[in-house]
Each structure stands twice: as C-alpha cells, then as structure tokens.
Coordinates of C-alpha atoms and ligand atoms in Angstrom, one line a residue:
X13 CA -59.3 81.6 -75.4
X14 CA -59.3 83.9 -78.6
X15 CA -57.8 81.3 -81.2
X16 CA -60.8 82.4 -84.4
X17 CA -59.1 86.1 -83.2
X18 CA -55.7 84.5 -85.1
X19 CA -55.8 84.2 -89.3
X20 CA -52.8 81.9 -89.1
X21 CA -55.3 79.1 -87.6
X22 CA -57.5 79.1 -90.4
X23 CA -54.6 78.7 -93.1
X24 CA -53.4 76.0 -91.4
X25 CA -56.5 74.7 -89.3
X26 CA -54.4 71.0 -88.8
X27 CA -51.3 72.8 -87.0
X28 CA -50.7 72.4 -83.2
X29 CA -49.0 75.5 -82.5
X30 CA -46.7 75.0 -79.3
X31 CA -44.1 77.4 -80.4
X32 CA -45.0 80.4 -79.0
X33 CA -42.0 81.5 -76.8
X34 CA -39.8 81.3 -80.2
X35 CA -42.9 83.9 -81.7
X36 CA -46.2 84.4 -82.0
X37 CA -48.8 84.7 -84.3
X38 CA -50.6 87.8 -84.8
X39 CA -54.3 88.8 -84.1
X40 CA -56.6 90.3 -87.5
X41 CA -56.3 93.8 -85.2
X42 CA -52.7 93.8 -86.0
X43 CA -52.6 92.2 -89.7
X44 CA -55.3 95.0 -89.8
X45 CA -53.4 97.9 -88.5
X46 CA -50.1 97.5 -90.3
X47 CA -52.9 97.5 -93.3
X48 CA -54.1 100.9 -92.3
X49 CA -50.6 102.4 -91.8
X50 CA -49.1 101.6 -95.3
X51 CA -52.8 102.6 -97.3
X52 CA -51.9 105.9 -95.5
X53 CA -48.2 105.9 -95.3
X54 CA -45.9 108.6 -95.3
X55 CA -42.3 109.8 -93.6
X56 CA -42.8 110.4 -89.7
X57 CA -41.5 113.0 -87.9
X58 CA -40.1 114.8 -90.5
X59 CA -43.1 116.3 -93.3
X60 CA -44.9 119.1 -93.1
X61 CA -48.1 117.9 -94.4
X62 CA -50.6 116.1 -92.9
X63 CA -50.4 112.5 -94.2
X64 CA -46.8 112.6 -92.1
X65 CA -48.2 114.8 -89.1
X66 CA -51.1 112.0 -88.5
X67 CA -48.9 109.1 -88.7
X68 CA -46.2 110.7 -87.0
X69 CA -49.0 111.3 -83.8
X70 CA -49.9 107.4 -84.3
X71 CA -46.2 106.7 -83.7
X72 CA -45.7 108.5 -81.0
X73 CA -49.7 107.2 -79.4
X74 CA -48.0 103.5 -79.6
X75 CA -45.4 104.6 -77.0
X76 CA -47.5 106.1 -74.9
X77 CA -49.6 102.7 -74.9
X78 CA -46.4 100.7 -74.5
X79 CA -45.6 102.9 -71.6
X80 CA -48.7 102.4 -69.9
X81 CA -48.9 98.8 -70.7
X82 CA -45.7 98.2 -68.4
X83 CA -46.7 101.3 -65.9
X84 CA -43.9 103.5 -67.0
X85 CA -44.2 107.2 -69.1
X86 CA -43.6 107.3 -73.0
X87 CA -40.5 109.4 -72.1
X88 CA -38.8 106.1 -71.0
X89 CA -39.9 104.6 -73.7
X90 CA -37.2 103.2 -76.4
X91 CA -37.9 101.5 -79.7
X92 CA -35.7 99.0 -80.8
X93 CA -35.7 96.4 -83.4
X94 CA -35.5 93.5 -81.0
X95 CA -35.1 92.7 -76.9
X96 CA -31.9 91.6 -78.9
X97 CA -30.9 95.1 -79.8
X98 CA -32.2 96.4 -76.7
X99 CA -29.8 94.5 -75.0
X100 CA -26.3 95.1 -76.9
X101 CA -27.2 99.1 -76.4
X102 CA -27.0 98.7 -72.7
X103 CA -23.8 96.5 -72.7
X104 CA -22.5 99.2 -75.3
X105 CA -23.5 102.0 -73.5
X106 CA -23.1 101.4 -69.7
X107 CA -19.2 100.6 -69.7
X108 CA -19.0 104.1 -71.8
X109 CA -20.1 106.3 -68.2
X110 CA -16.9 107.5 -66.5
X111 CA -17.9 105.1 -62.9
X112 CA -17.0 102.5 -64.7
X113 CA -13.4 101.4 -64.9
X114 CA -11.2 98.5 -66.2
X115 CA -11.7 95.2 -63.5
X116 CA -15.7 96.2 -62.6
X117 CA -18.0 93.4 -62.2
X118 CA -21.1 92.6 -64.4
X119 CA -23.4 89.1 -63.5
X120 CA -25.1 87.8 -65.6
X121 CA -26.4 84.0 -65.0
X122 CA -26.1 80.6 -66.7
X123 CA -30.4 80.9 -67.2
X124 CA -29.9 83.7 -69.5
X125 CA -30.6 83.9 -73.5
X126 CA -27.3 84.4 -75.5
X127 CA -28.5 87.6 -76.5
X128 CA -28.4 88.5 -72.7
X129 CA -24.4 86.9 -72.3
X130 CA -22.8 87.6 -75.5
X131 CA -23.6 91.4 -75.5
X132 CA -21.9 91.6 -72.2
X133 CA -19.0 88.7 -73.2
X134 CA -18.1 91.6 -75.8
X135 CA -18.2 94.4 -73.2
X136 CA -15.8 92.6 -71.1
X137 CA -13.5 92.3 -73.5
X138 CA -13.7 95.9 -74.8
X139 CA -13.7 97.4 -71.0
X140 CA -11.5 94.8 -69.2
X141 CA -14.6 93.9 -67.2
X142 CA -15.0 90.4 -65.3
X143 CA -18.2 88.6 -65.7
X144 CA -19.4 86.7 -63.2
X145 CA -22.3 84.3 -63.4
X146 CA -25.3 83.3 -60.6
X147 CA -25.6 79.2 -61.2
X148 CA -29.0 77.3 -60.9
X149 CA -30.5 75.9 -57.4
X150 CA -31.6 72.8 -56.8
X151 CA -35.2 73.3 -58.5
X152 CA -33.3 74.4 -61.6
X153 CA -33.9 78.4 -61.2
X154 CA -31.8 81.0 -61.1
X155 CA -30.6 80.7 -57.6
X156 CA -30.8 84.3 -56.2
X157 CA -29.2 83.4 -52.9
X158 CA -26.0 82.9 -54.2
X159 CA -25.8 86.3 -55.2
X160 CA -24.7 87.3 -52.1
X161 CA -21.3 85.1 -52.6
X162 CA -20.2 86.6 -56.3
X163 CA -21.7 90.5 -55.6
X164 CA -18.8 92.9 -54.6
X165 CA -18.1 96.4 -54.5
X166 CA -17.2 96.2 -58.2
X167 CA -20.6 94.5 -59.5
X168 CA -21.7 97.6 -61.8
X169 CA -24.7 95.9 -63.2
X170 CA -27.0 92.8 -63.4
X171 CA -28.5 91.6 -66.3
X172 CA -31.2 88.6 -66.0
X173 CA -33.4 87.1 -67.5
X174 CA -37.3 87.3 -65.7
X175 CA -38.6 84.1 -67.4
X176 CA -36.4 81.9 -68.5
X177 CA -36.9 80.7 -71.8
X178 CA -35.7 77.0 -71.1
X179 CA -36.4 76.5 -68.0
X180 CA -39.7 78.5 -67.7
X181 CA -38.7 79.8 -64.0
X182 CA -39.6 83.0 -63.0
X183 CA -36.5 85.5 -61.2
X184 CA -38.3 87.1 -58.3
X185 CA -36.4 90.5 -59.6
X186 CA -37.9 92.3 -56.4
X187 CA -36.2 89.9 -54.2
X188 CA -33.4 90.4 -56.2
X189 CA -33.3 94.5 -55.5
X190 CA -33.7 93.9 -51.9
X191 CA -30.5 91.4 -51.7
X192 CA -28.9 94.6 -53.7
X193 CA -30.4 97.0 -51.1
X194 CA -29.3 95.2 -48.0
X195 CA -26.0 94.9 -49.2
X196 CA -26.2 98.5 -50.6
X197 CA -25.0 97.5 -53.9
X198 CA -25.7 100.2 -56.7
X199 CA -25.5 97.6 -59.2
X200 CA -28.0 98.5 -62.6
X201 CA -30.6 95.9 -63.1
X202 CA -31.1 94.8 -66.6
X203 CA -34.3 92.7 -66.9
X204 CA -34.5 90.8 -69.8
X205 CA -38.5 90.4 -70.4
X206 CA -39.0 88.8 -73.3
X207 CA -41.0 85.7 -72.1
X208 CA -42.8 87.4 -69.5
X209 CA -44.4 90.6 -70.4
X210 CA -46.6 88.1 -73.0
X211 CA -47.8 85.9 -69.6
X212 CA -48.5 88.2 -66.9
X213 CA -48.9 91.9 -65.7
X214 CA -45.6 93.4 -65.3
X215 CA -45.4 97.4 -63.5
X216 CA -42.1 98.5 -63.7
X217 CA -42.7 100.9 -60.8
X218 CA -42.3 97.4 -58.6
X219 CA -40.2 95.1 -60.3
X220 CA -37.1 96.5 -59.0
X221 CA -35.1 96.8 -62.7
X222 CA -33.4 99.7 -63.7
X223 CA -34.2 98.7 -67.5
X224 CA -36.2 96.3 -69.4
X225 CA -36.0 94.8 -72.8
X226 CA -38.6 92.9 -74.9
X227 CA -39.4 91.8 -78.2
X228 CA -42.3 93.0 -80.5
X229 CA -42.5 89.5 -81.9
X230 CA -43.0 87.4 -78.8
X231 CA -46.4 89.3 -77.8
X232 CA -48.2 89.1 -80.8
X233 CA -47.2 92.2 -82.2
X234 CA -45.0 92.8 -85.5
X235 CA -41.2 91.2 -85.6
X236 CA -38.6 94.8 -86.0
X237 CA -40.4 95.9 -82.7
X238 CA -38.8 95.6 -79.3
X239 CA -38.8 98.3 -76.2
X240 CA -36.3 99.3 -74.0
X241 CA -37.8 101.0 -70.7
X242 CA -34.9 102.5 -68.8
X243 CA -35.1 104.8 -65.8
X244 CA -35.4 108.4 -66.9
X245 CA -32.6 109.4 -64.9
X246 CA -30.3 106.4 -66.3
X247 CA -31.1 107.1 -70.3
X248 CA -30.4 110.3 -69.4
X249 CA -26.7 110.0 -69.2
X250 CA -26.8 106.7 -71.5
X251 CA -24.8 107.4 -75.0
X252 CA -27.0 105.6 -78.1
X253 CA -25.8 102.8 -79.9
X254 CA -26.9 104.2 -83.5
X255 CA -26.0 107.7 -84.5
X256 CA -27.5 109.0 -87.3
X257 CA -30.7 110.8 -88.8
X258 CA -33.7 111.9 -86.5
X259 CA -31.9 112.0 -83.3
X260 CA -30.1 114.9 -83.3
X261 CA -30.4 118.9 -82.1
X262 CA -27.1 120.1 -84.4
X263 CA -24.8 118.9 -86.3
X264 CA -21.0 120.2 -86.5
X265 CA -18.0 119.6 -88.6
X266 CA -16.4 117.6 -85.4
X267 CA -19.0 117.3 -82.5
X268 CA -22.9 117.0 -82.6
X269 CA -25.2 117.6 -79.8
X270 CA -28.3 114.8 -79.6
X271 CA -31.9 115.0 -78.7
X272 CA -32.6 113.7 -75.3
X273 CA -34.0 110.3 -74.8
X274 CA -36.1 108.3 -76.5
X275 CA -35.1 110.0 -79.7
X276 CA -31.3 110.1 -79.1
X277 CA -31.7 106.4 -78.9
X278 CA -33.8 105.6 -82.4
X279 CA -31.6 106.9 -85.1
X280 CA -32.4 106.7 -89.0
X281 CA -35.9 105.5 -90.3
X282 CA -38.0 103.4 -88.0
X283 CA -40.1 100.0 -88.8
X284 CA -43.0 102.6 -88.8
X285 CA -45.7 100.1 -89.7
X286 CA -44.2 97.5 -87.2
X287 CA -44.6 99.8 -84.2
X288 CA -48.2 100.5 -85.5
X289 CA -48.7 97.3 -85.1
X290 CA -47.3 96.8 -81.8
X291 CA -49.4 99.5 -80.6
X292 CA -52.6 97.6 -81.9
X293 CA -51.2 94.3 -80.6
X294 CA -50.8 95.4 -76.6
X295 CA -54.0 97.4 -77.3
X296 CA -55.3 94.1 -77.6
X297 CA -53.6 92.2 -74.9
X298 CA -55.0 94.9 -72.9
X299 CA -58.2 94.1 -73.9
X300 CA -58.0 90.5 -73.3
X301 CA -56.9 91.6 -69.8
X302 CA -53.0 90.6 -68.5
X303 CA -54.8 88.8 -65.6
X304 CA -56.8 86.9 -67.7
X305 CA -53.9 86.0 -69.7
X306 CA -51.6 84.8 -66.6
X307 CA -54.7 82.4 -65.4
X308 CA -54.8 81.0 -69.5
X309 CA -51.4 80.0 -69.4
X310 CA -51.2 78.6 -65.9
X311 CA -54.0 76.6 -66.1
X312 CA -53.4 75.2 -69.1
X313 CA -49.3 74.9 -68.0
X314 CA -51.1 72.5 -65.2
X315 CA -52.9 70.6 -67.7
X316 CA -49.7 69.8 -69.8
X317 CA -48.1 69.1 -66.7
X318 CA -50.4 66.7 -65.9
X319 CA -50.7 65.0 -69.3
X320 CA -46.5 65.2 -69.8
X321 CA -46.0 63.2 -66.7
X322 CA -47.1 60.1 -67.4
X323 CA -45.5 59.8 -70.5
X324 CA -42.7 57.2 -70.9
X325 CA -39.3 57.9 -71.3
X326 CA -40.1 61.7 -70.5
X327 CA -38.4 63.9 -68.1
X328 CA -39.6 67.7 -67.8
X329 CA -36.4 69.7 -67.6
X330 CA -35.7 71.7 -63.7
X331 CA -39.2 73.0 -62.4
X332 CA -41.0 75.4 -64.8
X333 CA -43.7 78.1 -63.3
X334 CA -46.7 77.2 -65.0
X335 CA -47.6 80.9 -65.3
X336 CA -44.9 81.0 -67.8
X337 CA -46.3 78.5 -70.0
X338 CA -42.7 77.2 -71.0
X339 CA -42.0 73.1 -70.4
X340 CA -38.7 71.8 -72.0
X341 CA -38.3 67.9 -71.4
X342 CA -35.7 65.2 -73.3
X343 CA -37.0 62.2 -73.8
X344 CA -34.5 58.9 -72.9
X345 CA -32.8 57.6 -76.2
X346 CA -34.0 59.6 -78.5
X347 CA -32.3 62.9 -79.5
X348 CA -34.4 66.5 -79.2
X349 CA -34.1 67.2 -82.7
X350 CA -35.7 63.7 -83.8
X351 CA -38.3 64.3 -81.3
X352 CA -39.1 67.6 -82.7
X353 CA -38.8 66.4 -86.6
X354 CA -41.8 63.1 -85.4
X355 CA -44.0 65.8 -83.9
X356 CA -43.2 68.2 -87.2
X357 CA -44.1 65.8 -89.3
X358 CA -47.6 65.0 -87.3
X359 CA -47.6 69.1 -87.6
X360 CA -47.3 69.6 -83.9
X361 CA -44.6 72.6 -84.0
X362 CA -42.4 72.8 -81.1
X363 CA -38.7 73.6 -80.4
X364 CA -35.5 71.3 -80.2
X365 CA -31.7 72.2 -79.4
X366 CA -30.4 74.8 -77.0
X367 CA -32.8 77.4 -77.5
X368 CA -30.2 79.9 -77.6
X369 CA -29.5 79.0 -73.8
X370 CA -26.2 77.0 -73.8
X371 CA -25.3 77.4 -70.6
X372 CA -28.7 76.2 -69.1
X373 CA -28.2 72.9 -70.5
X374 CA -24.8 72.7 -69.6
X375 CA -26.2 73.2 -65.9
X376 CA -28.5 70.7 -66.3
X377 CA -26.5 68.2 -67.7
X378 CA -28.2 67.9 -71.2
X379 CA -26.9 68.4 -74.5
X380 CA -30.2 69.3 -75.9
X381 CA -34.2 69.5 -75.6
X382 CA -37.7 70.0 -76.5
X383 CA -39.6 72.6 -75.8
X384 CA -43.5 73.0 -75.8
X385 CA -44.3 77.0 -75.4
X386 CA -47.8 78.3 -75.0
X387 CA -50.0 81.1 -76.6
X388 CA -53.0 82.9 -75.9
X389 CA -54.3 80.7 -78.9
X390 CA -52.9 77.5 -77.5
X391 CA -55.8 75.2 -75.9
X392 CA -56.6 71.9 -73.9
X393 CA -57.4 70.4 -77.4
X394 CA -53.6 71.2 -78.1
X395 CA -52.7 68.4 -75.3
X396 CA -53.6 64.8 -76.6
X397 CA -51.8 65.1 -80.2
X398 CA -48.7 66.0 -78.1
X399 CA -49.2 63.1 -75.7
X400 CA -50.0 60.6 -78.2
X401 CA -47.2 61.6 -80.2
X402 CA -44.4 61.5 -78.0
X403 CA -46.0 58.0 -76.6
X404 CA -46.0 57.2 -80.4
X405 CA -42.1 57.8 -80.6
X406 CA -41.1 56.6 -77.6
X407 CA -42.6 52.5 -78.4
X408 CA -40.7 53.4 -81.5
X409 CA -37.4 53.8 -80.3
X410 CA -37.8 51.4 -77.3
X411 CA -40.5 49.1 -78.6
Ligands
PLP521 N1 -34.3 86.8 -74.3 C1 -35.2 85.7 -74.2 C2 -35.5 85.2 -72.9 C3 -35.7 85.1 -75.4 O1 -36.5 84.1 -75.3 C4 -35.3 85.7 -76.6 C5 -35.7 85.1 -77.9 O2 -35.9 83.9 -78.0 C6 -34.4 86.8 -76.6 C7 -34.0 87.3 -75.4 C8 -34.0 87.5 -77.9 O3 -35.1 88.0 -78.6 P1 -35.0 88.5 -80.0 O4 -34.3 87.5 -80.9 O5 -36.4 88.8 -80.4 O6 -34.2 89.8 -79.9

C-alpha cells in the first residue's frame, strides 16, 4: 500500500515484517517530525519565549488531531505513556469515587491483554472488589451474551478489549451498551483499543465506551505515546494517577487543588517529541484514509487465510475478523517458539508464546502460539515466504 513511505524497509529490504500488532514501524513523516521538534526544542507549557510558546501550540495541535481522529474534543483528550498506563489510571482511579464500595463488581474477560486484567486484579485487592470474567463462545470471541448471567446490580465497570490481540475478534462494544441499557446497568465501559484504532475508523460518539485507551506505538506513531479518551463528565470527577509538576492550580503545605482534565492527568515533563510524532503519524493515517486502511487489512487478512489453510499440520486459532489483520495458529508437534525461531531465522518476524493473553489460551486449550499481525506496509508478496516456511518446518518435524 505505502511500504517505500516506511525507512525501516530499505534497511532491511530482506525482512518479512508480520509483527505489526506487537508495534509498528514508523512512516519518514514521523522519523521527520520528531526531527523537527528536537532542531527546535524547548520546555512546553512553561517559557515565556517563543521557542517554548510554538512548541507548546504544536503540543497542544496533536490533541486536537487525536481528538478528531477518534471523533471526540481535545478536552477529553489524555496523554499517557502507553494504552498500558492508560489502563492502571482508570483501575486506580475509579474504585477511589465514593459509589463505589467494598464487594462491587468489575468484568473483565478471559480475551483481554494482561495489561487490561492485572490493573484491575490489583484494584480488587486494594478495594475488596470481585472480578468477574465473560468466557469465549463457540467461535472463540468474547461471548457478549453471557453477560447477561455474571452482570448484577454491583457490576461498576467493564473493561474489554475491542480487538483481541490473539484472537483477532472484534467486541461489538455497541451491542455490548445496549445489553447494559436493557438491563439498566450503569456499569463504566473501558475499551481497550489498542489493535483496533490502527485497522478501522473508530467515533467514540457511537461505540458505546465510557473511555478508551491506546498505544502510540501500535499506529505508527512514536513508543511513550498512548491516549486515554474518557467522557468529559467522567474525567471530571476522576483523581490522576501521577501528581506532580504541570498539573496543578496551587499548591499548599497540606492540600493542593489540580487543574481540570486533561492536565490534572499528565503530571511532570512529557515525551514532548513523541507526541509530535504521534500527531504527524495519525495525520498520516488520516491521509491514507481509515477506510482505506480497514479494506488493506481485510483483504489481505482473506488472502492469508486462504494461503494458511492448506498448510499441513496448521490450525488457525478461534475465528479471527479479517478486518483485524490478526491470525494466531499452532502448528501440530512443533512448539510456537520453534516455529517462530525457523521463520526468524528465514527473517520472517512474527510472534510466539502467550502474547500477553494467558487466559485466552487457557480458553482455548493451548499452551502457546504464533501469531502473524499485519501493517499498512505488509503485502500479498509477504504470503508465500510464510507459507513455504511453515510447509518447510512442518516435513521437518513430521517428514
Ligand atoms: N492491549 C492490547 C490489546 C495490546 O495488544 C497491548 C499490547 O500488546 C496492550 C493492551 C498494551 O499496550 P502497551 O504495552 O503499549 O501499553
């Protein structure tokens, strides 16, 4: 699609890249931008002069273009160093209100990313909270009508995962708000986007969350960038994670009184030139078009389907949405990690193990697997070395 737009294909012209859901590589407009910003870097939001003014503006430009990119306002905009930290602010923060109280409910599901369960694991503990978890359905997705069994009276939030990064389904989230609605649960919905906002157009306005996380790295942006959209009306009465430097109105000997979101929620000195970067990168996403980045992924998702199939001794793990461009598989008798060091060695660069997703395998009955993840970059030539390799490996184990 836009591969010659990506330096890191020229250094290493033989790699095939199929990695992309772990990160991504970045476009020359971002290499070029985080350039730009330290040949005319200075302190932001803090100096007088005009070196600090201007880059303090181009700060504040990238949240508006993050906000608009998801079709929220900059106001709701947090930066974050990661979805990762995103995510341990809201378990911090949420069980902190005065609603909730020791025995409340929080679901989470088995599809989810540690760094969606463990943040909440630690909540539970500090708050006496139960956690409760939605299982997988038969396809191997999060199976959304279950929720009606484990959601109570108690359930005080939701956090989920949109695109799971194992199994590559999508969570209809909407679907998910109406079950909440019907029941007239006021349960807060964490969406945990970090595989998805990359793939497809995602408006806040109708996805039914109350707040989103995702990770700078994963689009093609910067790592030490993430975003955390909340609700205006929930940041509002949110208490930050970080205290500290540049997010406060006064300071006292005892108390201190804090600016109001997003800057009560970004204390001490940001990744300045990362966030630069991340403006460029979803400056250029938008320019490639969201839409025409879904129909990239799914068509080529299709092709690697159809190429993956055949292959002996391979089975695709649950049913992945190609539009997600995520397909795990194990192949019989030979362990993920030696399939992923063969296909290293060949310089086809995929992932192997639990992907951070412990309990999905555990679902699905498999200690480990592969994963093949897809980028704007990645192409149909990307296919055969794949399918040759893995045929390769497999008459070597089985003869
Ligand atoms: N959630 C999902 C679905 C992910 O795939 C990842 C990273 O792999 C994360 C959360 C955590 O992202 P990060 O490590 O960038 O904070």
């Amino acid at each position: 699609m836009v591969r010659a737009d990506f330096p890191y294909f020229s250094h290493h012209p033989q790699d095939v890249y199929l990695d992309s859901a772990a990160t991504t590589h970045k476009p020359s407009v971002v290499i070029e931008a985080v350039r730009a910003c330290y040949e005319n870097y200075a302190p932001i939001h803090r100096g007088l002069y005009r070196s600090s003014v201007e880059l303090s503006d181009q700060y504040e430009q990238v949240r508006s273009t993050a906000a608009a990119f998801i079709g929220a306002i900059p106001e709701e905009i947090i930066f974050t160093k990661n979805a990762t930290e995103g995510l341990n602010l809201l378990a911090h923060g949420l069980p902190l209100a005065e609603s909730w109280k020791e025995g409340d409910e929080v679901i989470v599901s088995v599809a989810d990313h540690h760094a969606v369960i463990l943040p909440w694991q630690e909540a539970a503990k500090r708050h006496g909270l139960s956690l409760r978890y939605l299982e997988l359905d038969e396809q191997g997705a999060i199976d959304l009508e279950s929720l009606s069994s484990i959601l109570s009276e108690r359930t005080k939030a939701i956090a989920i995962t949109h695109v799971s990064n194992t199994l590559g389904s999508i969570t209809d989230l909407p679907r998910l708000r109406d079950i909440l609605t019907t029941r007239g649960s006021e349960a807060i919905v964490i969406a945990d986007a970090c595989q998805s906002v990359a793939h497809f157009p995602i408006s806040v306005g109708s996805l039914g969350a109350d707040f989103l996380v995702f990770s700078g790295h994963k689009l093609y942006a910067p790592a030490g960038t993430g975003v955390l959209w909340g609700r205006e009306s929930m940041l509002s009465s949110l208490p930050p994670l970080l205290t500290g430097g540049d997010m406060v109105v006064q300071v006292g000997r005892l108390e201190s009184a804090y600016l109001p979101p997003p800057q009560r929620f970004e204390a001490g000195t940001p990744a300045t030139e990362a966030v630069i970067g991340l403006g460029a990168a979803l400056g250029y996403l938008s320019q490639v078009g969201m839409e025409a980045v879904r129909q990239h992924t799914h068509d080529l998702a299709l092709a690697f389907f159809d190429q993956l199939r055949p292959v002996p001794g391979l089975s695709i793990l649950a049913s992945p949405h190609p539009d997600s461009g995520i397909i795990s598989f194990s192949m019989q008798g030979v362990h993920a990690h030696d399939v992923a060091q063969f296909l290293g060695d060949r310089r086809i660069c995929v992932r192997a193990g639990q992907q951070c997703a412990a309990l999905a395998h555990g679902a699905m009955g498999v200690p480990a697997s592969v994963r093949v993840s897809l980028g704007i970059y990645s192409t149909p030539e990307d296919i055969a070395p794949l399918v040759t390799g893995l045929t390769d490996l497999y008459h070597l184990f089985h003869g």
